[in-house]
């Protein structure tokens, strides 16, 4: 979903008291219109010991690339930042104030699109590449704190339907290994298009969000399973008619993606693997699914077609459920099976359909939660906050 | 240890029937002396869907970097490879035949040292950066196979001595969650200098090596703990008098590094954390330590100073134990406590001291194993093979 999200970070925004005009993709910004405050610090997303990129208190990012013989060094995001060469051979440039949270970015050196050697590597936008973390007011919710920590476990499992060995990550809550007689509910949590099973455990910070919620007594401990939902299209074609950026709609019952291969993996391979290898409560009331963007679309399709398996549904920037969806034909039956319907978007996304659907479902007598992340777009800060809001609601039986 | 190892991959080598002269760092190789066989395939270390870098059956690597406006694109390893610009704006170059196994590398674009966007990201040489996997005759031993797989678990734990939250990875064998009454021996397995706790689970393939050995009935199932041994020096100073590349010696009892901070973490924090959170057999006969390069030096220091805690010692390209080491002052007592002493090197390293020490210990009546990895240097293929040889020897009581 990141290729789609490039457009969103160009929306006009306010940060502190400084208003800036909207940038366009063709407009380069060698320097900000207003002088930046000089309180820059290395980004927390950097490699250890790397001084750049940096972030200041206005949420501007400053990049520095050592390229003594280059003719042009640019950052491709945020309207395009043409860095300026200093006397020391290093190229430097500063963005306008950016949204809080985590943003993928790319640099080019004389036309070569390469990762910034200052950044750690994150998988998104179909590649392992660079990203920058902008501090957020709510960053305490996903910080590494001195609380009991769960484990993030890499699992390899055999998939008959694809004839491959697949990988998934599983979060187990802090007390999982303390009482081996105890069983736990399970949330299946999916990444977006052009991302993979590493997203929620790395930039999504799902493990830290749950550690912190559980330590605060705000969430019941549960297991989270993060698998590869496919359709990353890295190096390959995108599906015809792929999802509109931030789109919330699509005619009910007419999916724009065919997720049947992943649905088969989930239902026939992944869920049985998890139930066989973890101390799950292996029934419908204790199984949830949520996902972001494309993962939300998968969640909607897979849960609504398998209400005998799932009781909790979370769609993060990934569509909403219309009142005329065939799955709601019998609202009382739906109410009886589905305990939580949660839909969220960033405030900078197109939220009209989701809000309308939220109200229509309420009128049908189907309690559902709509959450909007303040001042964020189709990006990870929206989805971290969505998980933080969603987790306390689930498995409250 | 990778900064130190740069010298080793420049040693003269034979691959197939093609002998090549030794390259020097200043000598660039725009094309191989002998035309390369044109059976290049994408390297297994690449990002998904990336066609380059590639490897052919002679173990030559071919790089391709799209940099249409660059004046110079180079690979810095293997004597320096000056890539040549094609009409399509992409720069291409081919190495001489390389050693089997896993090699870090760097590219420069007009003087900017950046990761190759074709490679996945690996931590080594003090950075997250590029690497290339050269197929090996024994690659089956660390391949992903359709066998029962253990888990690789990320753990966060609180460290009082450093006032930080630390991370370690723990491999649990395939049957770990099947019988929750069973307990397991533990191997503490350390990375080298300028590497971190991700090395053994990523490029080291420790989990796959154990999965395969256990499936073949060649190794007893045990837990492996991979922590951060510090001294990565990323962005910081190296210690005065750091280790000689591949050095095996050092006067007995006179360590060249001060590993006391890590020894304190291991003895007072890590081992208690592991024993509290995993079903270990928490005694000396069932606790091993091994490490590569600097991790071998740490292993030697920590085990010999704590023979009440460790019964199995593995030094992979990381020194050996001299017959006049104070820890061997009473050979009978040492024999009684230490069940396995294993020392290994790559055949291209300086192995004289290790071999002499091996024989001297045998004369003392201390059974010990010396293993030499054929045709490899101070690199991961040596250490993968060392683990493959070491694992079947340990915990055979």
mmCIF file of C-alpha atoms in Angstrom, chain A residues 23-385:
data_model
loop_
_atom_site.group_PDB
_atom_site.id
_atom_site.type_symbol
_atom_site.label_atom_id
_atom_site.label_comp_id
_atom_site.label_asym_id
_atom_site.label_seq_id
_atom_site.Cartn_x
_atom_site.Cartn_y
_atom_site.Cartn_z
ATOM 1 C CA UNK A 23 3.952 20.525 -2.274
ATOM 2 C CA UNK A 24 3.490 18.825 -5.611
ATOM 3 C CA UNK A 25 5.550 15.845 -6.753
ATOM 4 C CA UNK A 26 7.371 17.879 -9.396
ATOM 5 C CA UNK A 27 8.261 20.701 -7.020
ATOM 6 C CA UNK A 28 11.605 20.271 -5.383
ATOM 7 C CA UNK A 29 12.378 21.700 -1.968
ATOM 8 C CA UNK A 30 16.091 22.347 -1.553
ATOM 9 C CA UNK A 31 15.376 24.249 1.646
ATOM 10 C CA UNK A 32 12.280 24.873 3.760
ATOM 11 C CA UNK A 33 10.308 28.090 3.285
ATOM 12 C CA UNK A 34 10.771 28.862 6.981
ATOM 13 C CA UNK A 35 14.185 28.287 8.606
ATOM 14 C CA UNK A 36 14.249 25.002 10.498
ATOM 15 C CA UNK A 37 14.787 24.932 14.244
ATOM 16 C CA UNK A 38 18.306 23.612 14.784
ATOM 17 C CA UNK A 39 17.464 20.995 17.397
ATOM 18 C CA UNK A 40 17.953 17.985 15.117
ATOM 19 C CA UNK A 41 18.682 14.566 16.619
ATOM 20 C CA UNK A 42 19.391 11.184 14.961
ATOM 21 C CA UNK A 43 16.186 9.329 14.071
ATOM 22 C CA UNK A 44 15.388 6.267 16.181
ATOM 23 C CA UNK A 45 14.998 4.296 12.945
ATOM 24 C CA UNK A 46 18.696 4.783 12.154
ATOM 25 C CA UNK A 47 21.411 2.180 12.201
ATOM 26 C CA UNK A 48 23.366 2.184 15.469
ATOM 27 C CA UNK A 49 25.858 5.024 15.618
ATOM 28 C CA UNK A 50 24.567 6.786 12.487
ATOM 29 C CA UNK A 51 24.065 10.521 12.936
ATOM 30 C CA UNK A 52 21.749 10.931 9.915
ATOM 31 C CA UNK A 53 18.925 11.176 9.019
ATOM 32 C CA UNK A 54 17.838 13.469 11.840
ATOM 33 C CA UNK A 55 14.527 14.877 13.077
ATOM 34 C CA UNK A 56 13.865 18.179 14.837
ATOM 35 C CA UNK A 57 11.117 19.294 17.190
ATOM 36 C CA UNK A 58 9.049 20.599 14.248
ATOM 37 C CA UNK A 59 9.135 17.058 12.804
ATOM 38 C CA UNK A 60 11.295 18.089 9.898
ATOM 39 C CA UNK A 61 13.698 15.431 8.639
ATOM 40 C CA UNK A 62 17.241 16.276 7.614
ATOM 41 C CA UNK A 63 19.201 13.960 5.366
ATOM 42 C CA UNK A 64 22.950 13.814 4.835
ATOM 43 C CA UNK A 65 24.545 11.593 2.213
ATOM 44 C CA UNK A 66 28.299 11.444 1.670
ATOM 45 C CA UNK A 67 28.736 11.394 -2.112
ATOM 46 C CA UNK A 68 31.795 13.462 -2.933
ATOM 47 C CA UNK A 69 31.764 12.921 -6.705
ATOM 48 C CA UNK A 70 28.008 12.921 -7.329
ATOM 49 C CA UNK A 71 26.221 15.534 -9.443
ATOM 50 C CA UNK A 72 22.802 15.098 -7.858
ATOM 51 C CA UNK A 73 21.490 13.533 -4.655
ATOM 52 C CA UNK A 74 17.774 13.529 -3.946
ATOM 53 C CA UNK A 75 15.207 12.170 -1.541
ATOM 54 C CA UNK A 76 12.217 11.070 -3.626
ATOM 55 C CA UNK A 77 9.454 11.496 -1.051
ATOM 56 C CA UNK A 78 7.725 14.631 0.279
ATOM 57 C CA UNK A 79 7.642 16.311 -3.086
ATOM 58 C CA UNK A 80 11.257 15.473 -3.819
ATOM 59 C CA UNK A 81 14.109 16.970 -1.807
ATOM 60 C CA UNK A 82 17.149 18.042 -3.828
ATOM 61 C CA UNK A 83 20.056 17.814 -1.387
ATOM 62 C CA UNK A 84 22.782 20.461 -1.535
ATOM 63 C CA UNK A 85 26.454 19.627 -1.611
ATOM 64 C CA UNK A 86 28.617 21.032 1.163
ATOM 65 C CA UNK A 87 32.333 21.685 1.123
ATOM 66 C CA UNK A 88 32.917 18.394 2.913
ATOM 67 C CA UNK A 89 31.491 16.375 0.007
ATOM 68 C CA UNK A 90 28.298 15.553 1.902
ATOM 69 C CA UNK A 91 24.856 16.390 0.535
ATOM 70 C CA UNK A 92 22.298 17.799 2.977
ATOM 71 C CA UNK A 93 18.616 18.664 2.756
ATOM 72 C CA UNK A 94 15.710 19.297 5.092
ATOM 73 C CA UNK A 95 12.021 18.515 4.639
ATOM 74 C CA UNK A 96 9.001 20.505 5.678
ATOM 75 C CA UNK A 97 7.360 19.248 8.917
ATOM 76 C CA UNK A 98 6.186 15.667 8.436
ATOM 77 C CA UNK A 99 3.407 13.594 9.925
ATOM 78 C CA UNK A 100 4.147 11.807 13.180
ATOM 79 C CA UNK A 101 5.142 8.186 12.787
ATOM 80 C CA UNK A 102 6.991 5.968 10.366
ATOM 81 C CA UNK A 103 7.650 6.798 6.711
ATOM 82 C CA UNK A 104 9.422 4.800 4.013
ATOM 83 C CA UNK A 105 11.699 6.828 1.735
ATOM 84 C CA UNK A 106 14.183 6.453 -1.097
ATOM 85 C CA UNK A 107 17.252 8.354 -2.171
ATOM 86 C CA UNK A 108 18.863 8.655 -5.594
ATOM 87 C CA UNK A 109 22.529 9.293 -6.276
ATOM 88 C CA UNK A 110 23.040 10.391 -9.872
ATOM 89 C CA UNK A 111 19.940 8.470 -10.855
ATOM 90 C CA UNK A 112 20.672 5.297 -8.852
ATOM 91 C CA UNK A 113 17.828 4.519 -6.474
ATOM 92 C CA UNK A 114 19.528 3.081 -3.404
ATOM 93 C CA UNK A 115 18.885 2.768 0.336
ATOM 94 C CA UNK A 116 20.175 5.475 2.656
ATOM 95 C CA UNK A 117 23.091 3.828 4.496
ATOM 96 C CA UNK A 118 22.046 5.738 7.627
ATOM 97 C CA UNK A 119 18.705 3.964 7.969
ATOM 98 C CA UNK A 120 17.996 0.481 9.166
ATOM 99 C CA UNK A 121 16.259 -1.700 6.600
ATOM 100 C CA UNK A 122 12.474 -2.186 6.606
ATOM 101 C CA UNK A 123 10.266 -4.125 4.200
ATOM 102 C CA UNK A 124 7.631 -1.975 2.542
ATOM 103 C CA UNK A 125 6.751 -0.552 -0.853
ATOM 104 C CA UNK A 126 7.885 -3.899 -2.246
ATOM 105 C CA UNK A 127 11.486 -3.645 -1.092
ATOM 106 C CA UNK A 128 13.854 -3.745 1.862
ATOM 107 C CA UNK A 129 14.733 -0.079 2.129
ATOM 108 C CA UNK A 130 14.965 3.057 4.208
ATOM 109 C CA UNK A 131 12.508 4.648 6.608
ATOM 110 C CA UNK A 132 12.419 7.411 9.161
ATOM 111 C CA UNK A 133 10.632 7.513 12.503
ATOM 112 C CA UNK A 134 9.115 10.877 13.429
ATOM 113 C CA UNK A 135 8.456 11.145 17.188
ATOM 114 C CA UNK A 136 4.777 11.152 18.113
ATOM 115 C CA UNK A 137 2.856 12.398 21.125
ATOM 116 C CA UNK A 138 1.627 8.849 21.721
ATOM 117 C CA UNK A 139 4.983 7.125 21.168
ATOM 118 C CA UNK A 140 4.932 5.831 24.728
ATOM 119 C CA UNK A 141 2.294 3.324 23.576
ATOM 120 C CA UNK A 142 4.789 1.533 21.306
ATOM 121 C CA UNK A 143 8.043 2.269 23.151
ATOM 122 C CA UNK A 144 10.346 -0.372 24.595
ATOM 123 C CA UNK A 145 9.563 -0.032 28.294
ATOM 124 C CA UNK A 146 10.676 -1.832 31.429
ATOM 125 C CA UNK A 147 7.605 -4.074 31.518
ATOM 126 C CA UNK A 148 7.286 -7.849 31.081
ATOM 127 C CA UNK A 149 7.856 -8.631 27.405
ATOM 128 C CA UNK A 150 6.308 -11.292 25.241
ATOM 129 C CA UNK A 151 8.248 -13.147 22.585
ATOM 130 C CA UNK A 152 8.188 -12.676 18.833
ATOM 131 C CA UNK A 153 8.699 -16.121 17.317
ATOM 132 C CA UNK A 154 9.688 -16.967 13.762
ATOM 133 C CA UNK A 155 7.972 -20.156 12.625
ATOM 134 C CA UNK A 156 8.568 -22.139 9.452
ATOM 135 C CA UNK A 157 5.760 -24.406 8.349
ATOM 136 C CA UNK A 158 5.020 -26.675 5.459
ATOM 137 C CA UNK A 159 2.290 -25.563 3.050
ATOM 138 C CA UNK A 160 0.797 -28.298 0.894
ATOM 139 C CA UNK A 161 -1.317 -25.926 -1.198
ATOM 140 C CA UNK A 162 1.730 -23.952 -2.337
ATOM 141 C CA UNK A 163 4.314 -26.725 -1.983
ATOM 142 C CA UNK A 164 6.572 -24.350 -0.096
ATOM 143 C CA UNK A 165 7.901 -23.779 3.374
ATOM 144 C CA UNK A 166 6.240 -20.613 4.630
ATOM 145 C CA UNK A 167 7.179 -18.247 7.424
ATOM 146 C CA UNK A 168 4.980 -16.593 9.989
ATOM 147 C CA UNK A 169 5.725 -14.633 13.158
ATOM 148 C CA UNK A 170 3.866 -15.302 16.370
ATOM 149 C CA UNK A 171 3.668 -12.993 19.355
ATOM 150 C CA UNK A 172 3.177 -14.778 22.647
ATOM 151 C CA UNK A 173 2.223 -12.628 25.642
ATOM 152 C CA UNK A 174 4.603 -12.209 28.616
ATOM 153 C CA UNK A 175 3.032 -14.886 30.795
ATOM 154 C CA UNK A 176 2.748 -17.500 28.027
ATOM 155 C CA UNK A 177 5.516 -19.734 29.346
ATOM 156 C CA UNK A 178 4.696 -19.250 33.026
ATOM 157 C CA UNK A 179 1.590 -21.393 33.242
ATOM 158 C CA UNK A 180 1.703 -24.114 30.617
ATOM 159 C CA UNK A 181 -1.840 -25.125 31.406
ATOM 160 C CA UNK A 182 -3.280 -21.811 30.252
ATOM 161 C CA UNK A 183 -4.730 -21.285 26.757
ATOM 162 C CA UNK A 184 -5.067 -18.024 24.825
ATOM 163 C CA UNK A 185 -7.255 -16.393 22.175
ATOM 164 C CA UNK A 186 -5.608 -15.644 18.819
ATOM 165 C CA UNK A 187 -5.562 -12.580 16.570
ATOM 166 C CA UNK A 188 -4.507 -13.106 12.953
ATOM 167 C CA UNK A 189 -2.987 -9.761 11.948
ATOM 168 C CA UNK A 190 -2.167 -8.944 8.332
ATOM 169 C CA UNK A 191 0.162 -6.460 6.631
ATOM 170 C CA UNK A 192 -0.670 -4.429 3.529
ATOM 171 C CA UNK A 193 0.201 -4.841 -0.137
ATOM 172 C CA UNK A 194 3.894 -4.494 -0.936
ATOM 173 C CA UNK A 195 4.661 -5.458 2.654
ATOM 174 C CA UNK A 196 5.239 -8.815 4.297
ATOM 175 C CA UNK A 197 5.045 -10.801 7.521
ATOM 176 C CA UNK A 198 7.846 -8.711 9.090
ATOM 177 C CA UNK A 199 5.875 -5.439 8.991
ATOM 178 C CA UNK A 200 3.809 -5.696 12.160
ATOM 179 C CA UNK A 201 6.724 -6.971 14.267
ATOM 180 C CA UNK A 202 9.197 -4.387 12.984
ATOM 181 C CA UNK A 203 7.728 -1.014 12.075
ATOM 182 C CA UNK A 204 4.258 -1.944 13.350
ATOM 183 C CA UNK A 205 5.587 -2.659 16.873
ATOM 184 C CA UNK A 206 2.682 -5.007 17.509
ATOM 185 C CA UNK A 207 4.644 -6.844 20.201
ATOM 186 C CA UNK A 208 5.499 -3.659 22.095
ATOM 187 C CA UNK A 209 1.953 -2.308 21.813
ATOM 188 C CA UNK A 210 0.608 -5.508 23.364
ATOM 189 C CA UNK A 211 3.347 -5.682 26.017
ATOM 190 C CA UNK A 212 2.444 -2.152 27.102
ATOM 191 C CA UNK A 213 -1.324 -2.668 26.992
ATOM 192 C CA UNK A 214 -1.087 -5.901 28.967
ATOM 193 C CA UNK A 215 1.257 -4.318 31.554
ATOM 194 C CA UNK A 216 -1.268 -1.491 31.997
ATOM 195 C CA UNK A 217 -4.102 -3.964 32.436
ATOM 196 C CA UNK A 218 -5.830 -2.582 29.338
ATOM 197 C CA UNK A 219 -5.757 -5.690 27.190
ATOM 198 C CA UNK A 220 -6.351 -9.352 27.856
ATOM 199 C CA UNK A 221 -3.227 -11.353 26.911
ATOM 200 C CA UNK A 222 -3.612 -13.036 23.538
ATOM 201 C CA UNK A 223 -1.517 -14.562 20.785
ATOM 202 C CA UNK A 224 -0.921 -12.651 17.521
ATOM 203 C CA UNK A 225 -0.111 -14.464 14.269
ATOM 204 C CA UNK A 226 1.461 -12.496 11.425
ATOM 205 C CA UNK A 227 1.719 -14.361 8.135
ATOM 206 C CA UNK A 228 2.526 -13.354 4.570
ATOM 207 C CA UNK A 229 -0.694 -12.417 2.799
ATOM 208 C CA UNK A 230 0.936 -12.482 -0.594
ATOM 209 C CA UNK A 231 0.225 -9.993 -3.331
ATOM 210 C CA UNK A 232 3.397 -8.117 -2.637
ATOM 211 C CA UNK A 233 4.056 -7.959 -6.344
ATOM 212 C CA UNK A 234 7.725 -7.255 -5.720
ATOM 213 C CA UNK A 235 9.215 -7.206 -9.180
ATOM 214 C CA UNK A 236 5.958 -8.437 -10.681
ATOM 215 C CA UNK A 237 2.775 -6.985 -12.063
ATOM 216 C CA UNK A 238 0.115 -5.412 -9.923
ATOM 217 C CA UNK A 239 -3.330 -6.916 -10.264
ATOM 218 C CA UNK A 240 -5.598 -5.204 -12.738
ATOM 219 C CA UNK A 241 -7.840 -2.753 -10.929
ATOM 220 C CA UNK A 242 -5.936 -2.856 -7.665
ATOM 221 C CA UNK A 243 -7.326 -1.019 -4.696
ATOM 222 C CA UNK A 244 -7.761 2.716 -4.843
ATOM 223 C CA UNK A 245 -5.528 4.430 -2.302
ATOM 224 C CA UNK A 246 -7.374 4.555 0.961
ATOM 225 C CA UNK A 247 -10.539 3.377 -0.711
ATOM 226 C CA UNK A 248 -13.131 2.221 1.723
ATOM 227 C CA UNK A 249 -15.718 0.895 -0.621
ATOM 228 C CA UNK A 250 -16.066 -1.559 -3.429
ATOM 229 C CA UNK A 251 -19.476 -2.991 -4.109
ATOM 230 C CA UNK A 252 -20.403 -5.510 -1.412
ATOM 231 C CA UNK A 253 -19.597 -9.054 -2.385
ATOM 232 C CA UNK A 254 -17.488 -7.947 -5.330
ATOM 233 C CA UNK A 255 -13.898 -8.102 -4.145
ATOM 234 C CA UNK A 256 -11.322 -6.258 -6.190
ATOM 235 C CA UNK A 257 -8.668 -8.777 -5.240
ATOM 236 C CA UNK A 258 -8.840 -12.531 -5.377
ATOM 237 C CA UNK A 259 -7.597 -13.629 -1.975
ATOM 238 C CA UNK A 260 -8.727 -17.238 -2.355
ATOM 239 C CA UNK A 261 -5.185 -18.654 -2.297
ATOM 240 C CA UNK A 262 -4.420 -16.906 0.985
ATOM 241 C CA UNK A 263 -7.837 -17.811 2.405
ATOM 242 C CA UNK A 264 -7.072 -21.458 1.664
ATOM 243 C CA UNK A 265 -3.688 -21.184 3.382
ATOM 244 C CA UNK A 266 -5.262 -19.537 6.411
ATOM 245 C CA UNK A 267 -8.164 -21.913 6.802
ATOM 246 C CA UNK A 268 -6.498 -25.171 5.874
ATOM 247 C CA UNK A 269 -2.853 -24.705 6.847
ATOM 248 C CA UNK A 270 -2.074 -21.722 9.046
ATOM 249 C CA UNK A 271 -4.883 -21.961 11.593
ATOM 250 C CA UNK A 272 -4.381 -25.733 12.031
ATOM 251 C CA UNK A 273 -0.606 -25.177 12.370
ATOM 252 C CA UNK A 274 -1.101 -22.515 15.029
ATOM 253 C CA UNK A 275 -3.682 -24.534 16.926
ATOM 254 C CA UNK A 276 -1.370 -27.565 16.873
ATOM 255 C CA UNK A 277 1.734 -25.681 18.013
ATOM 256 C CA UNK A 278 0.446 -23.035 20.419
ATOM 257 C CA UNK A 279 -1.825 -23.217 23.420
ATOM 258 C CA UNK A 280 -4.744 -21.550 21.706
ATOM 259 C CA UNK A 281 -8.400 -21.580 22.587
ATOM 260 C CA UNK A 282 -9.235 -23.085 19.233
ATOM 261 C CA UNK A 283 -12.786 -21.968 18.702
ATOM 262 C CA UNK A 284 -14.724 -19.201 16.974
ATOM 263 C CA UNK A 285 -15.325 -17.030 20.048
ATOM 264 C CA UNK A 286 -11.558 -16.804 20.644
ATOM 265 C CA UNK A 287 -10.339 -16.145 17.117
ATOM 266 C CA UNK A 288 -9.977 -12.652 15.626
ATOM 267 C CA UNK A 289 -8.642 -11.310 12.355
ATOM 268 C CA UNK A 290 -7.486 -7.815 11.512
ATOM 269 C CA UNK A 291 -5.369 -6.243 8.836
ATOM 270 C CA UNK A 292 -4.229 -2.978 7.351
ATOM 271 C CA UNK A 293 -5.037 -1.760 3.855
ATOM 272 C CA UNK A 294 -4.940 -4.866 1.629
ATOM 273 C CA UNK A 295 -4.803 -6.897 4.840
ATOM 274 C CA UNK A 296 -8.071 -5.251 5.850
ATOM 275 C CA UNK A 297 -9.633 -6.249 2.559
ATOM 276 C CA UNK A 298 -8.427 -9.808 3.183
ATOM 277 C CA UNK A 299 -9.799 -9.704 6.700
ATOM 278 C CA UNK A 300 -13.189 -8.585 5.453
ATOM 279 C CA UNK A 301 -13.382 -11.304 2.795
ATOM 280 C CA UNK A 302 -12.040 -14.126 4.937
ATOM 281 C CA UNK A 303 -13.974 -13.359 8.107
ATOM 282 C CA UNK A 304 -17.327 -12.671 6.454
ATOM 283 C CA UNK A 305 -17.036 -15.913 4.481
ATOM 284 C CA UNK A 306 -16.042 -17.841 7.627
ATOM 285 C CA UNK A 307 -18.150 -16.569 10.495
ATOM 286 C CA UNK A 308 -18.009 -20.052 11.959
ATOM 287 C CA UNK A 309 -14.280 -19.400 12.535
ATOM 288 C CA UNK A 310 -13.996 -15.693 13.465
ATOM 289 C CA UNK A 311 -15.808 -13.583 16.029
ATOM 290 C CA UNK A 312 -13.774 -10.365 15.939
ATOM 291 C CA UNK A 313 -13.050 -8.262 12.838
ATOM 292 C CA UNK A 314 -10.624 -5.340 12.505
ATOM 293 C CA UNK A 315 -10.236 -3.330 9.307
ATOM 294 C CA UNK A 316 -7.431 -0.726 9.488
ATOM 295 C CA UNK A 317 -7.509 1.618 6.458
ATOM 296 C CA UNK A 318 -8.808 -1.372 4.601
ATOM 297 C CA UNK A 319 -12.471 -0.940 3.863
ATOM 298 C CA UNK A 320 -15.606 -1.186 5.907
ATOM 299 C CA UNK A 321 -18.740 -3.333 5.949
ATOM 300 C CA UNK A 322 -21.783 -2.029 4.124
ATOM 301 C CA UNK A 323 -25.241 -2.563 5.586
ATOM 302 C CA UNK A 324 -26.278 -4.372 2.410
ATOM 303 C CA UNK A 325 -23.394 -6.836 2.580
ATOM 304 C CA UNK A 326 -24.781 -10.378 2.090
ATOM 305 C CA UNK A 327 -23.138 -11.417 5.376
ATOM 306 C CA UNK A 328 -25.563 -9.082 7.167
ATOM 307 C CA UNK A 329 -28.705 -10.441 5.526
ATOM 308 C CA UNK A 330 -29.722 -11.759 8.928
ATOM 309 C CA UNK A 331 -28.552 -9.042 11.344
ATOM 310 C CA UNK A 332 -29.550 -11.023 14.413
ATOM 311 C CA UNK A 333 -27.476 -14.020 13.312
ATOM 312 C CA UNK A 334 -24.536 -11.727 12.543
ATOM 313 C CA UNK A 335 -24.873 -10.047 15.956
ATOM 314 C CA UNK A 336 -24.865 -13.413 17.614
ATOM 315 C CA UNK A 337 -21.655 -14.519 15.908
ATOM 316 C CA UNK A 338 -19.594 -11.344 15.648
ATOM 317 C CA UNK A 339 -18.569 -9.725 18.903
ATOM 318 C CA UNK A 340 -16.428 -6.874 17.574
ATOM 319 C CA UNK A 341 -16.492 -4.983 14.284
ATOM 320 C CA UNK A 342 -13.756 -2.347 14.288
ATOM 321 C CA UNK A 343 -13.039 -0.015 11.362
ATOM 322 C CA UNK A 344 -10.351 2.667 11.394
ATOM 323 C CA UNK A 345 -8.721 5.208 9.113
ATOM 324 C CA UNK A 346 -6.240 8.000 9.334
ATOM 325 C CA UNK A 347 -7.857 11.415 9.515
ATOM 326 C CA UNK A 348 -6.125 12.367 6.260
ATOM 327 C CA UNK A 349 -7.634 9.439 4.373
ATOM 328 C CA UNK A 350 -10.972 9.364 2.603
ATOM 329 C CA UNK A 351 -13.216 8.312 5.445
ATOM 330 C CA UNK A 352 -16.687 9.148 4.118
ATOM 331 C CA UNK A 353 -17.730 5.602 3.214
ATOM 332 C CA UNK A 354 -16.402 4.126 6.439
ATOM 333 C CA UNK A 355 -18.286 6.655 8.541
ATOM 334 C CA UNK A 356 -21.496 6.131 6.588
ATOM 335 C CA UNK A 357 -21.189 2.362 6.917
ATOM 336 C CA UNK A 358 -20.510 2.696 10.647
ATOM 337 C CA UNK A 359 -23.779 4.553 11.104
ATOM 338 C CA UNK A 360 -25.728 2.227 8.829
ATOM 339 C CA UNK A 361 -24.575 -0.783 10.829
ATOM 340 C CA UNK A 362 -25.541 0.908 14.079
ATOM 341 C CA UNK A 363 -29.034 1.456 12.631
ATOM 342 C CA UNK A 364 -29.160 -2.270 11.834
ATOM 343 C CA UNK A 365 -28.508 -2.890 15.505
ATOM 344 C CA UNK A 366 -24.953 -4.064 14.891
ATOM 345 C CA UNK A 367 -22.653 -2.422 17.394
ATOM 346 C CA UNK A 368 -19.409 -1.454 15.735
ATOM 347 C CA UNK A 369 -16.480 0.853 16.437
ATOM 348 C CA UNK A 370 -15.159 3.522 14.118
ATOM 349 C CA UNK A 371 -11.772 5.027 15.039
ATOM 350 C CA UNK A 372 -9.968 7.841 13.294
ATOM 351 C CA UNK A 373 -6.270 8.465 13.911
ATOM 352 C CA UNK A 374 -5.676 12.212 14.264
ATOM 353 C CA UNK A 375 -3.542 13.899 11.604
ATOM 354 C CA UNK A 376 -2.239 10.726 9.984
ATOM 355 C CA UNK A 377 -2.544 9.284 6.500
ATOM 356 C CA UNK A 378 -2.351 5.811 4.944
ATOM 357 C CA UNK A 379 0.724 4.976 7.018
ATOM 358 C CA UNK A 380 1.961 2.974 9.966
ATOM 359 C CA UNK A 381 1.100 5.517 12.669
ATOM 360 C CA UNK A 382 -2.564 5.044 11.730
ATOM 361 C CA UNK A 383 -2.188 1.286 12.037
ATOM 362 C CA UNK A 384 -0.192 1.269 15.293
ATOM 363 C CA UNK A 385 -2.939 3.402 16.812
#
